[in-house]
Amino acid sequence: MNGVQRREQIAALLSSRKPLTGTELARQLGVSRQVIVQDVALMRAEDKNILSTNKGYLLYHSSDCDGSCRRVFYVRHTTEQVRDELLCIVELGGRVLDVSVEHELYGQIRADLLINTRQDAEEFCQRLSTSSGEPLKVLTRDCHYHTIAAPSERLLDVIAAELDRKGFLVHL
């Protein structure tokens, strides 16, 4: 299989809407993980909407937007409070789309999270507790941004109020 065929196969595998890691894709396609990383970079250069999430690669479909409202929240909390923050958002009906920090040297650093449910939040926190890696927020003294989606502006207001009540929301 040549590179074009392999990239078509990657797109087909990712169209299932189930995240797949680079390792899983490499195993299925009989190539190295590095080949997959390079293929994904080429596909993105060709305007394929591939997201890199904490669960693996996803092909982003325009229907995933579902007309929901979005707002960026500036928050601060400890690593031990990550679970409380994420559950606060998803249990109120919000979805945590990403995390970003403003780094003094590199500018904005962003990662897709796509935490939609309590289970997603629990799985993320489990990976956080067993990983040797640190969350992005450690680069900026625990301050970071989340893009949060919800069905209405009113619900985003409710989420903001609860994050504020818990002391997570930073007021500029």
mmCIF file with all atom_site columns, C-alpha atoms in Angstrom:
data_model
loop_
_atom_site.group_PDB
_atom_site.id
_atom_site.type_symbol
_atom_site.label_atom_id
_atom_site.label_alt_id
_atom_site.label_comp_id
_atom_site.label_asym_id
_atom_site.label_entity_id
_atom_site.label_seq_id
_atom_site.pdbx_PDB_ins_code
_atom_site.Cartn_x
_atom_site.Cartn_y
_atom_site.Cartn_z
_atom_site.occupancy
_atom_site.B_iso_or_equiv
_atom_site.pdbx_formal_charge
_atom_site.auth_seq_id
_atom_site.auth_comp_id
_atom_site.auth_asym_id
_atom_site.auth_atom_id
_atom_site.pdbx_PDB_model_num
ATOM 1   C CA . MET A 1 1   ? 0.000   0.000  0.000  1.00 0.00 ? 1   MET A CA 1
ATOM 2   C CA . ASN A 1 2   ? 1.389   3.414  -0.944 1.00 0.00 ? 2   ASN A CA 1
ATOM 3   C CA . GLY A 1 3   ? 1.139   6.617  1.127  1.00 0.00 ? 3   GLY A CA 1
ATOM 4   C CA . VAL A 1 4   ? -1.988  7.920  -0.601 1.00 0.00 ? 4   VAL A CA 1
ATOM 5   C CA . GLN A 1 5   ? -3.803  4.627  -0.053 1.00 0.00 ? 5   GLN A CA 1
ATOM 6   C CA . ARG A 1 6   ? -2.627  4.500  3.567  1.00 0.00 ? 6   ARG A CA 1
ATOM 7   C CA . ARG A 1 7   ? -3.927  8.023  4.246  1.00 0.00 ? 7   ARG A CA 1
ATOM 8   C CA . GLU A 1 8   ? -7.275  7.091  2.684  1.00 0.00 ? 8   GLU A CA 1
ATOM 9   C CA . GLN A 1 9   ? -7.362  4.078  4.983  1.00 0.00 ? 9   GLN A CA 1
ATOM 10  C CA . ILE A 1 10  ? -6.546  6.285  8.011  1.00 0.00 ? 10  ILE A CA 1
ATOM 11  C CA . ALA A 1 11  ? -9.434  8.600  7.088  1.00 0.00 ? 11  ALA A CA 1
ATOM 12  C CA . ALA A 1 12  ? -11.757 5.604  6.760  1.00 0.00 ? 12  ALA A CA 1
ATOM 13  C CA . LEU A 1 13  ? -10.702 4.219  10.144 1.00 0.00 ? 13  LEU A CA 1
ATOM 14  C CA . LEU A 1 14  ? -11.116 7.611  11.829 1.00 0.00 ? 14  LEU A CA 1
ATOM 15  C CA . SER A 1 15  ? -14.541 8.173  10.269 1.00 0.00 ? 15  SER A CA 1
ATOM 16  C CA . SER A 1 16  ? -15.966 5.679  12.781 1.00 0.00 ? 16  SER A CA 1
ATOM 17  C CA . ARG A 1 17  ? -15.962 8.574  15.293 1.00 0.00 ? 17  ARG A CA 1
ATOM 18  C CA . LYS A 1 18  ? -14.053 6.411  17.758 1.00 0.00 ? 18  LYS A CA 1
ATOM 19  C CA . PRO A 1 19  ? -10.652 7.827  18.723 1.00 0.00 ? 19  PRO A CA 1
ATOM 20  C CA . LEU A 1 20  ? -7.701  5.713  17.642 1.00 0.00 ? 20  LEU A CA 1
ATOM 21  C CA . THR A 1 21  ? -4.162  6.151  18.915 1.00 0.00 ? 21  THR A CA 1
ATOM 22  C CA . GLY A 1 22  ? -1.219  6.356  16.556 1.00 0.00 ? 22  GLY A CA 1
ATOM 23  C CA . THR A 1 23  ? -0.092  2.985  17.893 1.00 0.00 ? 23  THR A CA 1
ATOM 24  C CA . GLU A 1 24  ? -3.481  1.392  17.097 1.00 0.00 ? 24  GLU A CA 1
ATOM 25  C CA . LEU A 1 25  ? -3.477  2.848  13.583 1.00 0.00 ? 25  LEU A CA 1
ATOM 26  C CA . ALA A 1 26  ? 0.103   1.700  13.024 1.00 0.00 ? 26  ALA A CA 1
ATOM 27  C CA . ARG A 1 27  ? -0.758  -1.829 14.118 1.00 0.00 ? 27  ARG A CA 1
ATOM 28  C CA . GLN A 1 28  ? -3.826  -1.992 11.864 1.00 0.00 ? 28  GLN A CA 1
ATOM 29  C CA . LEU A 1 29  ? -1.935  -0.647 8.865  1.00 0.00 ? 29  LEU A CA 1
ATOM 30  C CA . GLY A 1 30  ? 1.337   -2.493 9.437  1.00 0.00 ? 30  GLY A CA 1
ATOM 31  C CA . VAL A 1 31  ? 3.556   0.576  9.696  1.00 0.00 ? 31  VAL A CA 1
ATOM 32  C CA . SER A 1 32  ? 5.370   2.419  12.487 1.00 0.00 ? 32  SER A CA 1
ATOM 33  C CA . ARG A 1 33  ? 3.692   4.970  14.730 1.00 0.00 ? 33  ARG A CA 1
ATOM 34  C CA . GLN A 1 34  ? 6.034   7.614  13.268 1.00 0.00 ? 34  GLN A CA 1
ATOM 35  C CA . VAL A 1 35  ? 4.658   6.910  9.773  1.00 0.00 ? 35  VAL A CA 1
ATOM 36  C CA . ILE A 1 36  ? 1.147   7.515  11.147 1.00 0.00 ? 36  ILE A CA 1
ATOM 37  C CA . VAL A 1 37  ? 2.248   10.804 12.759 1.00 0.00 ? 37  VAL A CA 1
ATOM 38  C CA . GLN A 1 38  ? 3.702   11.928 9.426  1.00 0.00 ? 38  GLN A CA 1
ATOM 39  C CA . ASP A 1 39  ? 0.589   10.826 7.528  1.00 0.00 ? 39  ASP A CA 1
ATOM 40  C CA . VAL A 1 40  ? -1.657  12.740 9.932  1.00 0.00 ? 40  VAL A CA 1
ATOM 41  C CA . ALA A 1 41  ? 0.491   15.855 9.449  1.00 0.00 ? 41  ALA A CA 1
ATOM 42  C CA . LEU A 1 42  ? 0.151   15.512 5.663  1.00 0.00 ? 42  LEU A CA 1
ATOM 43  C CA . MET A 1 43  ? -3.610  14.979 5.963  1.00 0.00 ? 43  MET A CA 1
ATOM 44  C CA . ARG A 1 44  ? -3.934  18.113 8.096  1.00 0.00 ? 44  ARG A CA 1
ATOM 45  C CA . ALA A 1 45  ? -1.941  20.040 5.485  1.00 0.00 ? 45  ALA A CA 1
ATOM 46  C CA . GLU A 1 46  ? -4.584  18.869 2.988  1.00 0.00 ? 46  GLU A CA 1
ATOM 47  C CA . ASP A 1 47  ? -7.293  20.384 5.238  1.00 0.00 ? 47  ASP A CA 1
ATOM 48  C CA . LYS A 1 48  ? -8.478  17.145 6.808  1.00 0.00 ? 48  LYS A CA 1
ATOM 49  C CA . ASN A 1 49  ? -9.972  17.992 10.183 1.00 0.00 ? 49  ASN A CA 1
ATOM 50  C CA . ILE A 1 50  ? -8.067  15.542 12.359 1.00 0.00 ? 50  ILE A CA 1
ATOM 51  C CA . LEU A 1 51  ? -7.984  16.243 16.075 1.00 0.00 ? 51  LEU A CA 1
ATOM 52  C CA . SER A 1 52  ? -5.344  14.852 18.425 1.00 0.00 ? 52  SER A CA 1
ATOM 53  C CA . THR A 1 53  ? -7.097  14.118 21.696 1.00 0.00 ? 53  THR A CA 1
ATOM 54  C CA . ASN A 1 54  ? -5.975  12.484 24.900 1.00 0.00 ? 54  ASN A CA 1
ATOM 55  C CA . LYS A 1 55  ? -7.725  9.309  23.636 1.00 0.00 ? 55  LYS A CA 1
ATOM 56  C CA . GLY A 1 56  ? -6.253  9.322  20.156 1.00 0.00 ? 56  GLY A CA 1
ATOM 57  C CA . TYR A 1 57  ? -6.947  10.799 16.741 1.00 0.00 ? 57  TYR A CA 1
ATOM 58  C CA . LEU A 1 58  ? -10.465 11.753 15.672 1.00 0.00 ? 58  LEU A CA 1
ATOM 59  C CA . LEU A 1 59  ? -11.802 12.915 12.333 1.00 0.00 ? 59  LEU A CA 1
ATOM 60  C CA . TYR A 1 60  ? -13.814 16.051 13.068 1.00 0.00 ? 60  TYR A CA 1
ATOM 61  C CA . HIS A 1 61  ? -17.138 16.231 11.258 1.00 0.00 ? 61  HIS A CA 1
ATOM 62  C CA . SER A 1 62  ? -19.041 19.482 10.768 1.00 0.00 ? 62  SER A CA 1
ATOM 63  C CA . SER A 1 63  ? -22.061 17.812 12.368 1.00 0.00 ? 63  SER A CA 1
ATOM 64  C CA . ASP A 1 64  ? -20.028 17.568 15.601 1.00 0.00 ? 64  ASP A CA 1
ATOM 65  C CA . CYS A 1 65  ? -20.631 21.284 16.101 1.00 0.00 ? 65  CYS A CA 1
ATOM 66  C CA . ASP A 1 66  ? -24.392 20.647 16.505 1.00 0.00 ? 66  ASP A CA 1
ATOM 67  C CA . GLY A 1 67  ? -25.070 24.381 16.757 1.00 0.00 ? 67  GLY A CA 1
ATOM 68  C CA . SER A 1 68  ? -24.057 24.535 20.409 1.00 0.00 ? 68  SER A CA 1
ATOM 69  C CA . CYS A 1 69  ? -22.835 27.697 22.079 1.00 0.00 ? 69  CYS A CA 1
ATOM 70  C CA . ARG A 1 70  ? -19.192 28.028 23.044 1.00 0.00 ? 70  ARG A CA 1
ATOM 71  C CA . ARG A 1 71  ? -17.298 30.136 25.525 1.00 0.00 ? 71  ARG A CA 1
ATOM 72  C CA . VAL A 1 72  ? -13.683 30.277 26.630 1.00 0.00 ? 72  VAL A CA 1
ATOM 73  C CA . PHE A 1 73  ? -13.211 30.186 30.401 1.00 0.00 ? 73  PHE A CA 1
ATOM 74  C CA . TYR A 1 74  ? -10.040 31.299 32.163 1.00 0.00 ? 74  TYR A CA 1
ATOM 75  C CA . VAL A 1 75  ? -9.539  29.093 35.222 1.00 0.00 ? 75  VAL A CA 1
ATOM 76  C CA . ARG A 1 76  ? -7.018  28.246 37.902 1.00 0.00 ? 76  ARG A CA 1
ATOM 77  C CA . HIS A 1 77  ? -6.836  25.245 40.215 1.00 0.00 ? 77  HIS A CA 1
ATOM 78  C CA . THR A 1 78  ? -4.495  22.579 41.497 1.00 0.00 ? 78  THR A CA 1
ATOM 79  C CA . THR A 1 79  ? -3.876  19.271 39.763 1.00 0.00 ? 79  THR A CA 1
ATOM 80  C CA . GLU A 1 80  ? -5.824  17.591 42.567 1.00 0.00 ? 80  GLU A CA 1
ATOM 81  C CA . GLN A 1 81  ? -8.848  19.710 41.594 1.00 0.00 ? 81  GLN A CA 1
ATOM 82  C CA . VAL A 1 82  ? -8.891  18.736 37.887 1.00 0.00 ? 82  VAL A CA 1
ATOM 83  C CA . ARG A 1 83  ? -11.527 16.041 38.487 1.00 0.00 ? 83  ARG A CA 1
ATOM 84  C CA . ASP A 1 84  ? -13.779 18.440 40.393 1.00 0.00 ? 84  ASP A CA 1
ATOM 85  C CA . GLU A 1 85  ? -13.486 21.048 37.625 1.00 0.00 ? 85  GLU A CA 1
ATOM 86  C CA . LEU A 1 86  ? -14.236 18.617 34.784 1.00 0.00 ? 86  LEU A CA 1
ATOM 87  C CA . LEU A 1 87  ? -17.149 16.967 36.593 1.00 0.00 ? 87  LEU A CA 1
ATOM 88  C CA . CYS A 1 88  ? -18.582 20.383 37.443 1.00 0.00 ? 88  CYS A CA 1
ATOM 89  C CA . ILE A 1 89  ? -18.724 21.185 33.730 1.00 0.00 ? 89  ILE A CA 1
ATOM 90  C CA . VAL A 1 90  ? -19.995 17.893 32.299 1.00 0.00 ? 90  VAL A CA 1
ATOM 91  C CA . GLU A 1 91  ? -22.545 17.246 35.051 1.00 0.00 ? 91  GLU A CA 1
ATOM 92  C CA . LEU A 1 92  ? -24.119 20.614 34.241 1.00 0.00 ? 92  LEU A CA 1
ATOM 93  C CA . GLY A 1 93  ? -24.374 19.631 30.559 1.00 0.00 ? 93  GLY A CA 1
ATOM 94  C CA . GLY A 1 94  ? -21.238 21.248 29.188 1.00 0.00 ? 94  GLY A CA 1
ATOM 95  C CA . ARG A 1 95  ? -18.480 19.725 27.080 1.00 0.00 ? 95  ARG A CA 1
ATOM 96  C CA . VAL A 1 96  ? -14.794 20.544 27.558 1.00 0.00 ? 96  VAL A CA 1
ATOM 97  C CA . LEU A 1 97  ? -13.450 20.888 24.032 1.00 0.00 ? 97  LEU A CA 1
ATOM 98  C CA . ASP A 1 98  ? -9.861  21.859 24.747 1.00 0.00 ? 98  ASP A CA 1
ATOM 99  C CA . VAL A 1 99  ? -7.280  23.257 27.114 1.00 0.00 ? 99  VAL A CA 1
ATOM 100 C CA . SER A 1 100 ? -4.807  26.010 26.314 1.00 0.00 ? 100 SER A CA 1
ATOM 101 C CA . VAL A 1 101 ? -2.199  28.117 28.038 1.00 0.00 ? 101 VAL A CA 1
ATOM 102 C CA . GLU A 1 102 ? -0.465  31.343 27.109 1.00 0.00 ? 102 GLU A CA 1
ATOM 103 C CA . HIS A 1 103 ? 3.222   30.561 27.399 1.00 0.00 ? 103 HIS A CA 1
ATOM 104 C CA . GLU A 1 104 ? 5.674   33.438 27.775 1.00 0.00 ? 104 GLU A CA 1
ATOM 105 C CA . LEU A 1 105 ? 8.065   32.036 25.171 1.00 0.00 ? 105 LEU A CA 1
ATOM 106 C CA . TYR A 1 106 ? 5.917   29.935 22.818 1.00 0.00 ? 106 TYR A CA 1
ATOM 107 C CA . GLY A 1 107 ? 2.621   31.828 22.851 1.00 0.00 ? 107 GLY A CA 1
ATOM 108 C CA . GLN A 1 108 ? -0.570  29.795 22.865 1.00 0.00 ? 108 GLN A CA 1
ATOM 109 C CA . ILE A 1 109 ? -0.247  26.051 23.413 1.00 0.00 ? 109 ILE A CA 1
ATOM 110 C CA . ARG A 1 110 ? -3.510  24.158 22.896 1.00 0.00 ? 110 ARG A CA 1
ATOM 111 C CA . ALA A 1 111 ? -4.656  20.544 23.146 1.00 0.00 ? 111 ALA A CA 1
ATOM 112 C CA . ASP A 1 112 ? -8.007  19.016 22.223 1.00 0.00 ? 112 ASP A CA 1
ATOM 113 C CA . LEU A 1 113 ? -9.705  17.232 25.133 1.00 0.00 ? 113 LEU A CA 1
ATOM 114 C CA . LEU A 1 114 ? -13.267 16.481 23.965 1.00 0.00 ? 114 LEU A CA 1
ATOM 115 C CA . ILE A 1 115 ? -14.521 15.573 27.428 1.00 0.00 ? 115 ILE A CA 1
ATOM 116 C CA . ASN A 1 116 ? -18.260 15.132 26.963 1.00 0.00 ? 116 ASN A CA 1
ATOM 117 C CA . THR A 1 117 ? -19.354 12.873 29.806 1.00 0.00 ? 117 THR A CA 1
ATOM 118 C CA . ARG A 1 118 ? -18.581 11.921 33.376 1.00 0.00 ? 118 ARG A CA 1
ATOM 119 C CA . GLN A 1 119 ? -16.905 8.770  32.052 1.00 0.00 ? 119 GLN A CA 1
ATOM 120 C CA . ASP A 1 120 ? -14.652 10.853 29.768 1.00 0.00 ? 120 ASP A CA 1
ATOM 121 C CA . ALA A 1 121 ? -13.688 13.017 32.757 1.00 0.00 ? 121 ALA A CA 1
ATOM 122 C CA . GLU A 1 122 ? -12.979 9.980  34.949 1.00 0.00 ? 122 GLU A CA 1
ATOM 123 C CA . GLU A 1 123 ? -10.871 8.345  32.216 1.00 0.00 ? 123 GLU A CA 1
ATOM 124 C CA . PHE A 1 124 ? -8.885  11.544 31.716 1.00 0.00 ? 124 PHE A CA 1
ATOM 125 C CA . CYS A 1 125 ? -8.238  11.861 35.445 1.00 0.00 ? 125 CYS A CA 1
ATOM 126 C CA . GLN A 1 126 ? -7.196  8.209  35.627 1.00 0.00 ? 126 GLN A CA 1
ATOM 127 C CA . ARG A 1 127 ? -4.640  8.792  32.854 1.00 0.00 ? 127 ARG A CA 1
ATOM 128 C CA . LEU A 1 128 ? -3.473  11.945 34.615 1.00 0.00 ? 128 LEU A CA 1
ATOM 129 C CA . SER A 1 129 ? -2.901  10.051 37.857 1.00 0.00 ? 129 SER A CA 1
ATOM 130 C CA . THR A 1 130 ? -0.912  7.249  36.199 1.00 0.00 ? 130 THR A CA 1
ATOM 131 C CA . SER A 1 131 ? 1.053   9.350  33.725 1.00 0.00 ? 131 SER A CA 1
ATOM 132 C CA . SER A 1 132 ? 4.505   10.741 34.327 1.00 0.00 ? 132 SER A CA 1
ATOM 133 C CA . GLY A 1 133 ? 3.436   13.771 32.255 1.00 0.00 ? 133 GLY A CA 1
ATOM 134 C CA . GLU A 1 134 ? 2.148   17.009 33.690 1.00 0.00 ? 134 GLU A CA 1
ATOM 135 C CA . PRO A 1 135 ? -0.941  18.957 32.613 1.00 0.00 ? 135 PRO A CA 1
ATOM 136 C CA . LEU A 1 136 ? -0.341  22.093 30.543 1.00 0.00 ? 136 LEU A CA 1
ATOM 137 C CA . LYS A 1 137 ? -1.409  24.309 33.425 1.00 0.00 ? 137 LYS A CA 1
ATOM 138 C CA . VAL A 1 138 ? 1.855   23.628 35.278 1.00 0.00 ? 138 VAL A CA 1
ATOM 139 C CA . LEU A 1 139 ? 3.570   25.833 32.678 1.00 0.00 ? 139 LEU A CA 1
ATOM 140 C CA . THR A 1 140 ? 1.533   28.851 33.787 1.00 0.00 ? 140 THR A CA 1
ATOM 141 C CA . ARG A 1 141 ? 1.173   28.482 37.584 1.00 0.00 ? 141 ARG A CA 1
ATOM 142 C CA . ASP A 1 142 ? -2.077  26.521 37.214 1.00 0.00 ? 142 ASP A CA 1
ATOM 143 C CA . CYS A 1 143 ? -3.795  29.159 35.026 1.00 0.00 ? 143 CYS A CA 1
ATOM 144 C CA . HIS A 1 144 ? -5.309  27.876 31.788 1.00 0.00 ? 144 HIS A CA 1
ATOM 145 C CA . TYR A 1 145 ? -8.216  28.238 29.379 1.00 0.00 ? 145 TYR A CA 1
ATOM 146 C CA . HIS A 1 146 ? -10.949 25.803 28.413 1.00 0.00 ? 146 HIS A CA 1
ATOM 147 C CA . THR A 1 147 ? -13.289 26.139 25.466 1.00 0.00 ? 147 THR A CA 1
ATOM 148 C CA . ILE A 1 148 ? -16.611 24.850 26.737 1.00 0.00 ? 148 ILE A CA 1
ATOM 149 C CA . ALA A 1 149 ? -19.643 24.033 24.602 1.00 0.00 ? 149 ALA A CA 1
ATOM 150 C CA . ALA A 1 150 ? -23.211 23.823 25.868 1.00 0.00 ? 150 ALA A CA 1
ATOM 151 C CA . PRO A 1 151 ? -26.687 23.820 24.299 1.00 0.00 ? 151 PRO A CA 1
ATOM 152 C CA . SER A 1 152 ? -27.392 27.429 25.347 1.00 0.00 ? 152 SER A CA 1
ATOM 153 C CA . GLU A 1 153 ? -25.807 30.646 26.575 1.00 0.00 ? 153 GLU A CA 1
ATOM 154 C CA . ARG A 1 154 ? -27.899 30.289 29.726 1.00 0.00 ? 154 ARG A CA 1
ATOM 155 C CA . LEU A 1 155 ? -26.254 26.957 30.477 1.00 0.00 ? 155 LEU A CA 1
ATOM 156 C CA . LEU A 1 156 ? -22.817 28.487 29.912 1.00 0.00 ? 156 LEU A CA 1
ATOM 157 C CA . ASP A 1 157 ? -23.799 31.157 32.456 1.00 0.00 ? 157 ASP A CA 1
ATOM 158 C CA . VAL A 1 158 ? -24.750 28.414 34.945 1.00 0.00 ? 158 VAL A CA 1
ATOM 159 C CA . ILE A 1 159 ? -21.406 26.669 34.374 1.00 0.00 ? 159 ILE A CA 1
ATOM 160 C CA . ALA A 1 160 ? -19.552 29.975 34.836 1.00 0.00 ? 160 ALA A CA 1
ATOM 161 C CA . ALA A 1 161 ? -21.400 30.630 38.093 1.00 0.00 ? 161 ALA A CA 1
ATOM 162 C CA . GLU A 1 162 ? -20.555 27.163 39.435 1.00 0.00 ? 162 GLU A CA 1
ATOM 163 C CA . LEU A 1 163 ? -16.890 27.427 38.428 1.00 0.00 ? 163 LEU A CA 1
ATOM 164 C CA . ASP A 1 164 ? -16.826 30.812 40.147 1.00 0.00 ? 164 ASP A CA 1
ATOM 165 C CA . ARG A 1 165 ? -18.511 29.426 43.279 1.00 0.00 ? 165 ARG A CA 1
ATOM 166 C CA . LYS A 1 166 ? -15.850 26.702 43.469 1.00 0.00 ? 166 LYS A CA 1
ATOM 167 C CA . GLY A 1 167 ? -13.114 29.331 43.134 1.00 0.00 ? 167 GLY A CA 1
ATOM 168 C CA . PHE A 1 168 ? -11.861 28.057 39.766 1.00 0.00 ? 168 PHE A CA 1
ATOM 169 C CA . LEU A 1 169 ? -12.890 30.999 37.565 1.00 0.00 ? 169 LEU A CA 1
ATOM 170 C CA . VAL A 1 170 ? -10.287 33.747 37.185 1.00 0.00 ? 170 VAL A CA 1
ATOM 171 C CA . HIS A 1 171 ? -11.614 37.282 36.804 1.00 0.00 ? 171 HIS A CA 1
ATOM 172 C CA . LEU A 1 172 ? -9.425  39.537 34.685 1.00 0.00 ? 172 LEU A CA 1
#
